Amino acid sequence: MGAMSALLASRWARRLAIGIALIGAVLLFLLNLRSAGETAGRHAERLNQMERQNDIQRRMLEAASTRPSDRDDLADRLRDGQF
């Protein structure tokens, strides 16, 4: 124990310990930053997929709202060339 306390009491050992702690903190920060970036990327991709699905569904609903109500309406639209 005496050697350990003497080592920690030395000036260069304290500087080394501070340097190692600082490097460790920077590495942990960078790892956390990378993880946050991956999470943000997944959320952005999910948002893009939802927007595409909503656009497709909106177009389907618009098409359904203008469809002919029965066979006679369909025949009239086909004769008029509006279909």
Short mmCIF file of N, CA, C and O in Angstrom, two decimals:
data_model
loop_
_atom_site.label_atom_id
_atom_site.label_comp_id
_atom_site.label_asym_id
_atom_site.label_seq_id
_atom_site.Cartn_x
_atom_site.Cartn_y
_atom_site.Cartn_z
N MET A 1 0.81 -1.20 0.00
CA MET A 1 0.00 0.00 0.00
C MET A 1 0.85 1.25 0.00
O MET A 1 0.45 2.25 -0.54
N GLY A 2 2.02 1.17 0.63
CA GLY A 2 2.88 2.34 0.69
C GLY A 2 3.36 2.76 -0.69
O GLY A 2 3.45 3.94 -1.00
N ALA A 3 3.67 1.77 -1.55
CA ALA A 3 4.14 2.08 -2.90
C ALA A 3 3.01 2.70 -3.73
O ALA A 3 3.24 3.60 -4.54
N MET A 4 1.81 2.20 -3.52
CA MET A 4 0.66 2.73 -4.28
C MET A 4 0.38 4.17 -3.89
O MET A 4 0.14 5.01 -4.76
N SER A 5 0.38 4.48 -2.63
CA SER A 5 0.11 5.86 -2.19
C SER A 5 1.26 6.78 -2.63
O SER A 5 1.02 7.93 -2.97
N ALA A 6 2.47 6.26 -2.63
CA ALA A 6 3.60 7.07 -3.09
C ALA A 6 3.49 7.33 -4.59
O ALA A 6 3.81 8.43 -5.06
N LEU A 7 3.02 6.33 -5.34
CA LEU A 7 2.86 6.49 -6.79
C LEU A 7 1.78 7.52 -7.10
O LEU A 7 1.96 8.37 -7.97
N LEU A 8 0.67 7.46 -6.37
CA LEU A 8 -0.41 8.41 -6.61
C LEU A 8 -0.05 9.82 -6.14
O LEU A 8 -0.61 10.79 -6.59
N ALA A 9 0.88 9.91 -5.21
CA ALA A 9 1.29 11.22 -4.71
C ALA A 9 2.24 11.91 -5.67
O ALA A 9 2.42 13.13 -5.60
N SER A 10 2.84 11.15 -6.59
CA SER A 10 3.80 11.78 -7.50
C SER A 10 3.06 12.61 -8.55
O SER A 10 1.93 12.33 -8.94
N ARG A 11 3.72 13.63 -8.99
CA ARG A 11 3.14 14.60 -9.91
C ARG A 11 2.84 13.97 -11.27
O ARG A 11 1.78 14.18 -11.84
N TRP A 12 3.76 13.20 -11.81
CA TRP A 12 3.56 12.63 -13.15
C TRP A 12 2.46 11.56 -13.15
O TRP A 12 1.74 11.41 -14.14
N ALA A 13 2.30 10.86 -12.04
CA ALA A 13 1.24 9.85 -11.96
C ALA A 13 -0.13 10.53 -11.96
O ALA A 13 -1.07 10.03 -12.58
N ARG A 14 -0.26 11.65 -11.28
CA ARG A 14 -1.54 12.38 -11.29
C ARG A 14 -1.85 12.92 -12.67
O ARG A 14 -2.98 12.85 -13.13
N ARG A 15 -0.84 13.44 -13.35
CA ARG A 15 -1.06 13.95 -14.72
C ARG A 15 -1.45 12.82 -15.66
O ARG A 15 -2.32 12.98 -16.52
N LEU A 16 -0.80 11.68 -15.49
CA LEU A 16 -1.12 10.52 -16.31
C LEU A 16 -2.56 10.06 -16.05
O LEU A 16 -3.31 9.77 -16.98
N ALA A 17 -2.95 10.02 -14.78
CA ALA A 17 -4.31 9.61 -14.44
C ALA A 17 -5.35 10.59 -14.99
O ALA A 17 -6.39 10.18 -15.51
N ILE A 18 -5.05 11.87 -14.93
CA ILE A 18 -5.96 12.88 -15.48
C ILE A 18 -6.05 12.73 -17.00
O ILE A 18 -7.13 12.81 -17.58
N GLY A 19 -4.92 12.49 -17.64
CA GLY A 19 -4.91 12.30 -19.09
C GLY A 19 -5.71 11.07 -19.51
O GLY A 19 -6.49 11.12 -20.47
N ILE A 20 -5.53 9.98 -18.80
CA ILE A 20 -6.28 8.76 -19.11
C ILE A 20 -7.78 8.98 -18.90
O ILE A 20 -8.60 8.55 -19.72
N ALA A 21 -8.13 9.66 -17.83
CA ALA A 21 -9.54 9.95 -17.56
C ALA A 21 -10.13 10.84 -18.65
O ALA A 21 -11.27 10.63 -19.10
N LEU A 22 -9.36 11.82 -19.10
CA LEU A 22 -9.83 12.71 -20.15
C LEU A 22 -10.02 11.96 -21.46
O LEU A 22 -11.04 12.13 -22.14
N ILE A 23 -9.08 11.12 -21.82
CA ILE A 23 -9.20 10.33 -23.05
C ILE A 23 -10.41 9.39 -22.96
O ILE A 23 -11.17 9.24 -23.91
N GLY A 24 -10.59 8.78 -21.80
CA GLY A 24 -11.75 7.91 -21.60
C GLY A 24 -13.06 8.65 -21.74
O GLY A 24 -14.02 8.15 -22.35
N ALA A 25 -13.13 9.85 -21.20
CA ALA A 25 -14.35 10.66 -21.30
C ALA A 25 -14.65 11.03 -22.74
O ALA A 25 -15.80 10.98 -23.19
N VAL A 26 -13.61 11.40 -23.49
CA VAL A 26 -13.79 11.76 -24.91
C VAL A 26 -14.26 10.54 -25.70
O VAL A 26 -15.16 10.63 -26.55
N LEU A 27 -13.67 9.37 -25.44
CA LEU A 27 -14.09 8.16 -26.15
C LEU A 27 -15.55 7.80 -25.83
O LEU A 27 -16.31 7.43 -26.74
N LEU A 28 -15.93 7.91 -24.57
CA LEU A 28 -17.32 7.64 -24.22
C LEU A 28 -18.27 8.63 -24.89
O LEU A 28 -19.36 8.26 -25.36
N PHE A 29 -17.86 9.89 -24.97
CA PHE A 29 -18.69 10.90 -25.65
C PHE A 29 -18.86 10.56 -27.12
O PHE A 29 -19.96 10.64 -27.67
N LEU A 30 -17.78 10.16 -27.78
CA LEU A 30 -17.85 9.82 -29.20
C LEU A 30 -18.72 8.59 -29.45
O LEU A 30 -19.49 8.54 -30.42
N LEU A 31 -18.61 7.60 -28.58
CA LEU A 31 -19.46 6.41 -28.72
C LEU A 31 -20.94 6.76 -28.54
O LEU A 31 -21.79 6.27 -29.28
N ASN A 32 -21.22 7.61 -27.58
CA ASN A 32 -22.60 8.05 -27.36
C ASN A 32 -23.11 8.86 -28.55
O ASN A 32 -24.26 8.72 -28.96
N LEU A 33 -22.26 9.69 -29.12
CA LEU A 33 -22.64 10.50 -30.28
C LEU A 33 -22.96 9.60 -31.47
O LEU A 33 -23.93 9.83 -32.19
N ARG A 34 -22.17 8.57 -31.67
CA ARG A 34 -22.42 7.63 -32.77
C ARG A 34 -23.75 6.91 -32.57
O ARG A 34 -24.53 6.76 -33.51
N SER A 35 -24.00 6.47 -31.36
CA SER A 35 -25.25 5.78 -31.06
C SER A 35 -26.45 6.70 -31.30
O SER A 35 -27.47 6.28 -31.86
N ALA A 36 -26.33 7.94 -30.89
CA ALA A 36 -27.41 8.90 -31.10
C ALA A 36 -27.63 9.16 -32.60
O ALA A 36 -28.77 9.30 -33.05
N GLY A 37 -26.57 9.20 -33.37
CA GLY A 37 -26.69 9.38 -34.81
C GLY A 37 -27.38 8.21 -35.49
O GLY A 37 -28.21 8.39 -36.38
N GLU A 38 -27.07 7.00 -35.05
CA GLU A 38 -27.73 5.82 -35.62
C GLU A 38 -29.22 5.84 -35.28
O GLU A 38 -30.06 5.52 -36.13
N THR A 39 -29.55 6.21 -34.07
CA THR A 39 -30.96 6.28 -33.67
C THR A 39 -31.69 7.34 -34.49
O THR A 39 -32.82 7.10 -34.94
N ALA A 40 -31.07 8.48 -34.68
CA ALA A 40 -31.69 9.54 -35.47
C ALA A 40 -31.89 9.09 -36.91
O ALA A 40 -32.91 9.40 -37.53
N GLY A 41 -30.93 8.35 -37.45
CA GLY A 41 -31.07 7.83 -38.81
C GLY A 41 -32.23 6.85 -38.94
O GLY A 41 -32.98 6.88 -39.92
N ARG A 42 -32.39 5.99 -37.94
CA ARG A 42 -33.52 5.05 -37.97
C ARG A 42 -34.85 5.79 -37.89
O ARG A 42 -35.80 5.45 -38.60
N HIS A 43 -34.91 6.83 -37.05
CA HIS A 43 -36.15 7.60 -36.95
C HIS A 43 -36.45 8.35 -38.25
O HIS A 43 -37.61 8.44 -38.67
N ALA A 44 -35.42 8.87 -38.90
CA ALA A 44 -35.63 9.57 -40.16
C ALA A 44 -36.13 8.61 -41.24
O ALA A 44 -37.02 8.96 -42.02
N GLU A 45 -35.57 7.41 -41.29
CA GLU A 45 -36.01 6.43 -42.27
C GLU A 45 -37.46 6.02 -42.00
O GLU A 45 -38.26 5.89 -42.93
N ARG A 46 -37.82 5.83 -40.74
CA ARG A 46 -39.20 5.49 -40.39
C ARG A 46 -40.15 6.61 -40.79
O ARG A 46 -41.25 6.36 -41.29
N LEU A 47 -39.74 7.86 -40.60
CA LEU A 47 -40.57 9.00 -40.99
C LEU A 47 -40.77 9.02 -42.50
O LEU A 47 -41.89 9.26 -42.98
N ASN A 48 -39.71 8.77 -43.27
CA ASN A 48 -39.83 8.74 -44.73
C ASN A 48 -40.79 7.64 -45.18
O ASN A 48 -41.60 7.84 -46.09
N GLN A 49 -40.70 6.47 -44.56
CA GLN A 49 -41.61 5.38 -44.91
C GLN A 49 -43.05 5.75 -44.59
O GLN A 49 -43.96 5.47 -45.40
N MET A 50 -43.29 6.37 -43.45
CA MET A 50 -44.65 6.77 -43.09
C MET A 50 -45.19 7.81 -44.07
O MET A 50 -46.36 7.76 -44.45
N GLU A 51 -44.35 8.75 -44.48
CA GLU A 51 -44.78 9.76 -45.44
C GLU A 51 -45.15 9.13 -46.78
O GLU A 51 -46.16 9.49 -47.39
N ARG A 52 -44.34 8.17 -47.25
CA ARG A 52 -44.66 7.48 -48.50
C ARG A 52 -45.96 6.70 -48.38
O ARG A 52 -46.80 6.72 -49.29
N GLN A 53 -46.15 6.00 -47.26
CA GLN A 53 -47.38 5.24 -47.08
C GLN A 53 -48.59 6.15 -47.01
O GLN A 53 -49.65 5.84 -47.59
N ASN A 54 -48.47 7.27 -46.33
CA ASN A 54 -49.58 8.22 -46.25
C ASN A 54 -49.90 8.80 -47.62
O ASN A 54 -51.07 9.01 -47.96
N ASP A 55 -48.88 9.09 -48.43
CA ASP A 55 -49.11 9.61 -49.77
C ASP A 55 -49.83 8.58 -50.64
O ASP A 55 -50.77 8.91 -51.36
N ILE A 56 -49.41 7.33 -50.56
CA ILE A 56 -50.06 6.27 -51.33
C ILE A 56 -51.52 6.11 -50.90
O ILE A 56 -52.42 6.01 -51.74
N GLN A 57 -51.75 6.11 -49.61
CA GLN A 57 -53.12 5.96 -49.10
C GLN A 57 -53.98 7.15 -49.51
O GLN A 57 -55.15 6.98 -49.89
N ARG A 58 -53.43 8.35 -49.48
CA ARG A 58 -54.18 9.54 -49.89
C ARG A 58 -54.57 9.45 -51.36
O ARG A 58 -55.71 9.73 -51.74
N ARG A 59 -53.62 9.00 -52.21
CA ARG A 59 -53.94 8.86 -53.63
C ARG A 59 -54.99 7.79 -53.88
O ARG A 59 -55.85 7.94 -54.75
N MET A 60 -54.93 6.70 -53.09
CA MET A 60 -55.94 5.66 -53.23
C MET A 60 -57.33 6.18 -52.83
O MET A 60 -58.33 5.89 -53.50
N LEU A 61 -57.39 6.97 -51.77
CA LEU A 61 -58.67 7.53 -51.34
C LEU A 61 -59.21 8.54 -52.36
O LEU A 61 -60.42 8.59 -52.61
N GLU A 62 -58.32 9.34 -52.94
CA GLU A 62 -58.75 10.28 -53.97
C GLU A 62 -59.30 9.53 -55.18
O GLU A 62 -60.32 9.92 -55.77
N ALA A 63 -58.61 8.45 -55.58
CA ALA A 63 -59.08 7.66 -56.71
C ALA A 63 -60.42 7.00 -56.40
O ALA A 63 -61.30 6.92 -57.26
N ALA A 64 -60.59 6.54 -55.17
CA ALA A 64 -61.85 5.91 -54.78
C ALA A 64 -63.00 6.91 -54.75
O ALA A 64 -64.15 6.55 -55.00
N SER A 65 -62.70 8.15 -54.45
CA SER A 65 -63.76 9.15 -54.37
C SER A 65 -64.28 9.53 -55.75
O SER A 65 -65.41 10.02 -55.87
N THR A 66 -63.51 9.33 -56.79
CA THR A 66 -63.93 9.70 -58.16
C THR A 66 -64.32 8.48 -58.98
O THR A 66 -64.57 8.60 -60.16
N ARG A 67 -64.42 7.32 -58.37
CA ARG A 67 -64.77 6.12 -59.14
C ARG A 67 -66.25 6.13 -59.49
O ARG A 67 -67.07 6.76 -58.82
N PRO A 68 -66.60 5.41 -60.54
CA PRO A 68 -68.02 5.32 -60.91
C PRO A 68 -68.80 4.56 -59.84
O PRO A 68 -68.30 3.61 -59.25
N SER A 69 -70.03 5.00 -59.60
CA SER A 69 -70.81 4.38 -58.53
C SER A 69 -71.44 3.05 -58.95
O SER A 69 -71.70 2.20 -58.12
N ASP A 70 -71.73 2.90 -60.25
CA ASP A 70 -72.30 1.63 -60.71
C ASP A 70 -71.86 1.36 -62.15
O ASP A 70 -71.10 2.13 -62.74
N ARG A 71 -72.39 0.28 -62.73
CA ARG A 71 -71.96 -0.12 -64.07
C ARG A 71 -72.40 0.89 -65.13
O ARG A 71 -71.70 1.11 -66.12
N ASP A 72 -73.57 1.50 -64.94
CA ASP A 72 -74.04 2.48 -65.91
C ASP A 72 -73.13 3.70 -65.94
O ASP A 72 -72.80 4.22 -67.03
N ASP A 73 -72.73 4.17 -64.78
CA ASP A 73 -71.79 5.30 -64.72
C ASP A 73 -70.46 4.94 -65.37
O ASP A 73 -69.85 5.75 -66.07
N LEU A 74 -70.01 3.72 -65.13
CA LEU A 74 -68.77 3.26 -65.76
C LEU A 74 -68.90 3.24 -67.26
O LEU A 74 -68.01 3.71 -67.99
N ALA A 75 -70.00 2.73 -67.76
CA ALA A 75 -70.22 2.68 -69.21
C ALA A 75 -70.28 4.09 -69.79
O ALA A 75 -69.70 4.36 -70.86
N ASP A 76 -70.95 5.02 -69.09
CA ASP A 76 -71.03 6.41 -69.57
C ASP A 76 -69.63 7.03 -69.62
O ASP A 76 -69.29 7.72 -70.58
N ARG A 77 -68.83 6.80 -68.59
CA ARG A 77 -67.47 7.37 -68.56
C ARG A 77 -66.60 6.77 -69.67
O ARG A 77 -65.81 7.48 -70.28
N LEU A 78 -66.77 5.48 -69.91
CA LEU A 78 -65.99 4.85 -70.98
C LEU A 78 -66.40 5.40 -72.35
O LEU A 78 -65.55 5.60 -73.23
N ARG A 79 -67.70 5.63 -72.56
CA ARG A 79 -68.16 6.18 -73.83
C ARG A 79 -67.66 7.60 -74.04
O ARG A 79 -67.34 8.01 -75.15
N ASP A 80 -67.61 8.37 -72.95
CA ASP A 80 -67.17 9.77 -73.04
C ASP A 80 -65.65 9.88 -73.10
O ASP A 80 -65.12 10.97 -73.38
N GLY A 81 -64.94 8.81 -72.81
CA GLY A 81 -63.48 8.83 -72.83
C GLY A 81 -62.87 9.50 -71.61
O GLY A 81 -61.73 9.97 -71.65
N GLN A 82 -63.60 9.54 -70.52
CA GLN A 82 -63.09 10.19 -69.30
C GLN A 82 -62.40 9.22 -68.36
O GLN A 82 -61.89 9.60 -67.33
N PHE A 83 -62.42 7.94 -68.67
CA PHE A 83 -61.89 6.97 -67.74
C PHE A 83 -60.44 6.80 -67.90
O PHE A 83 -59.53 6.92 -68.19
#
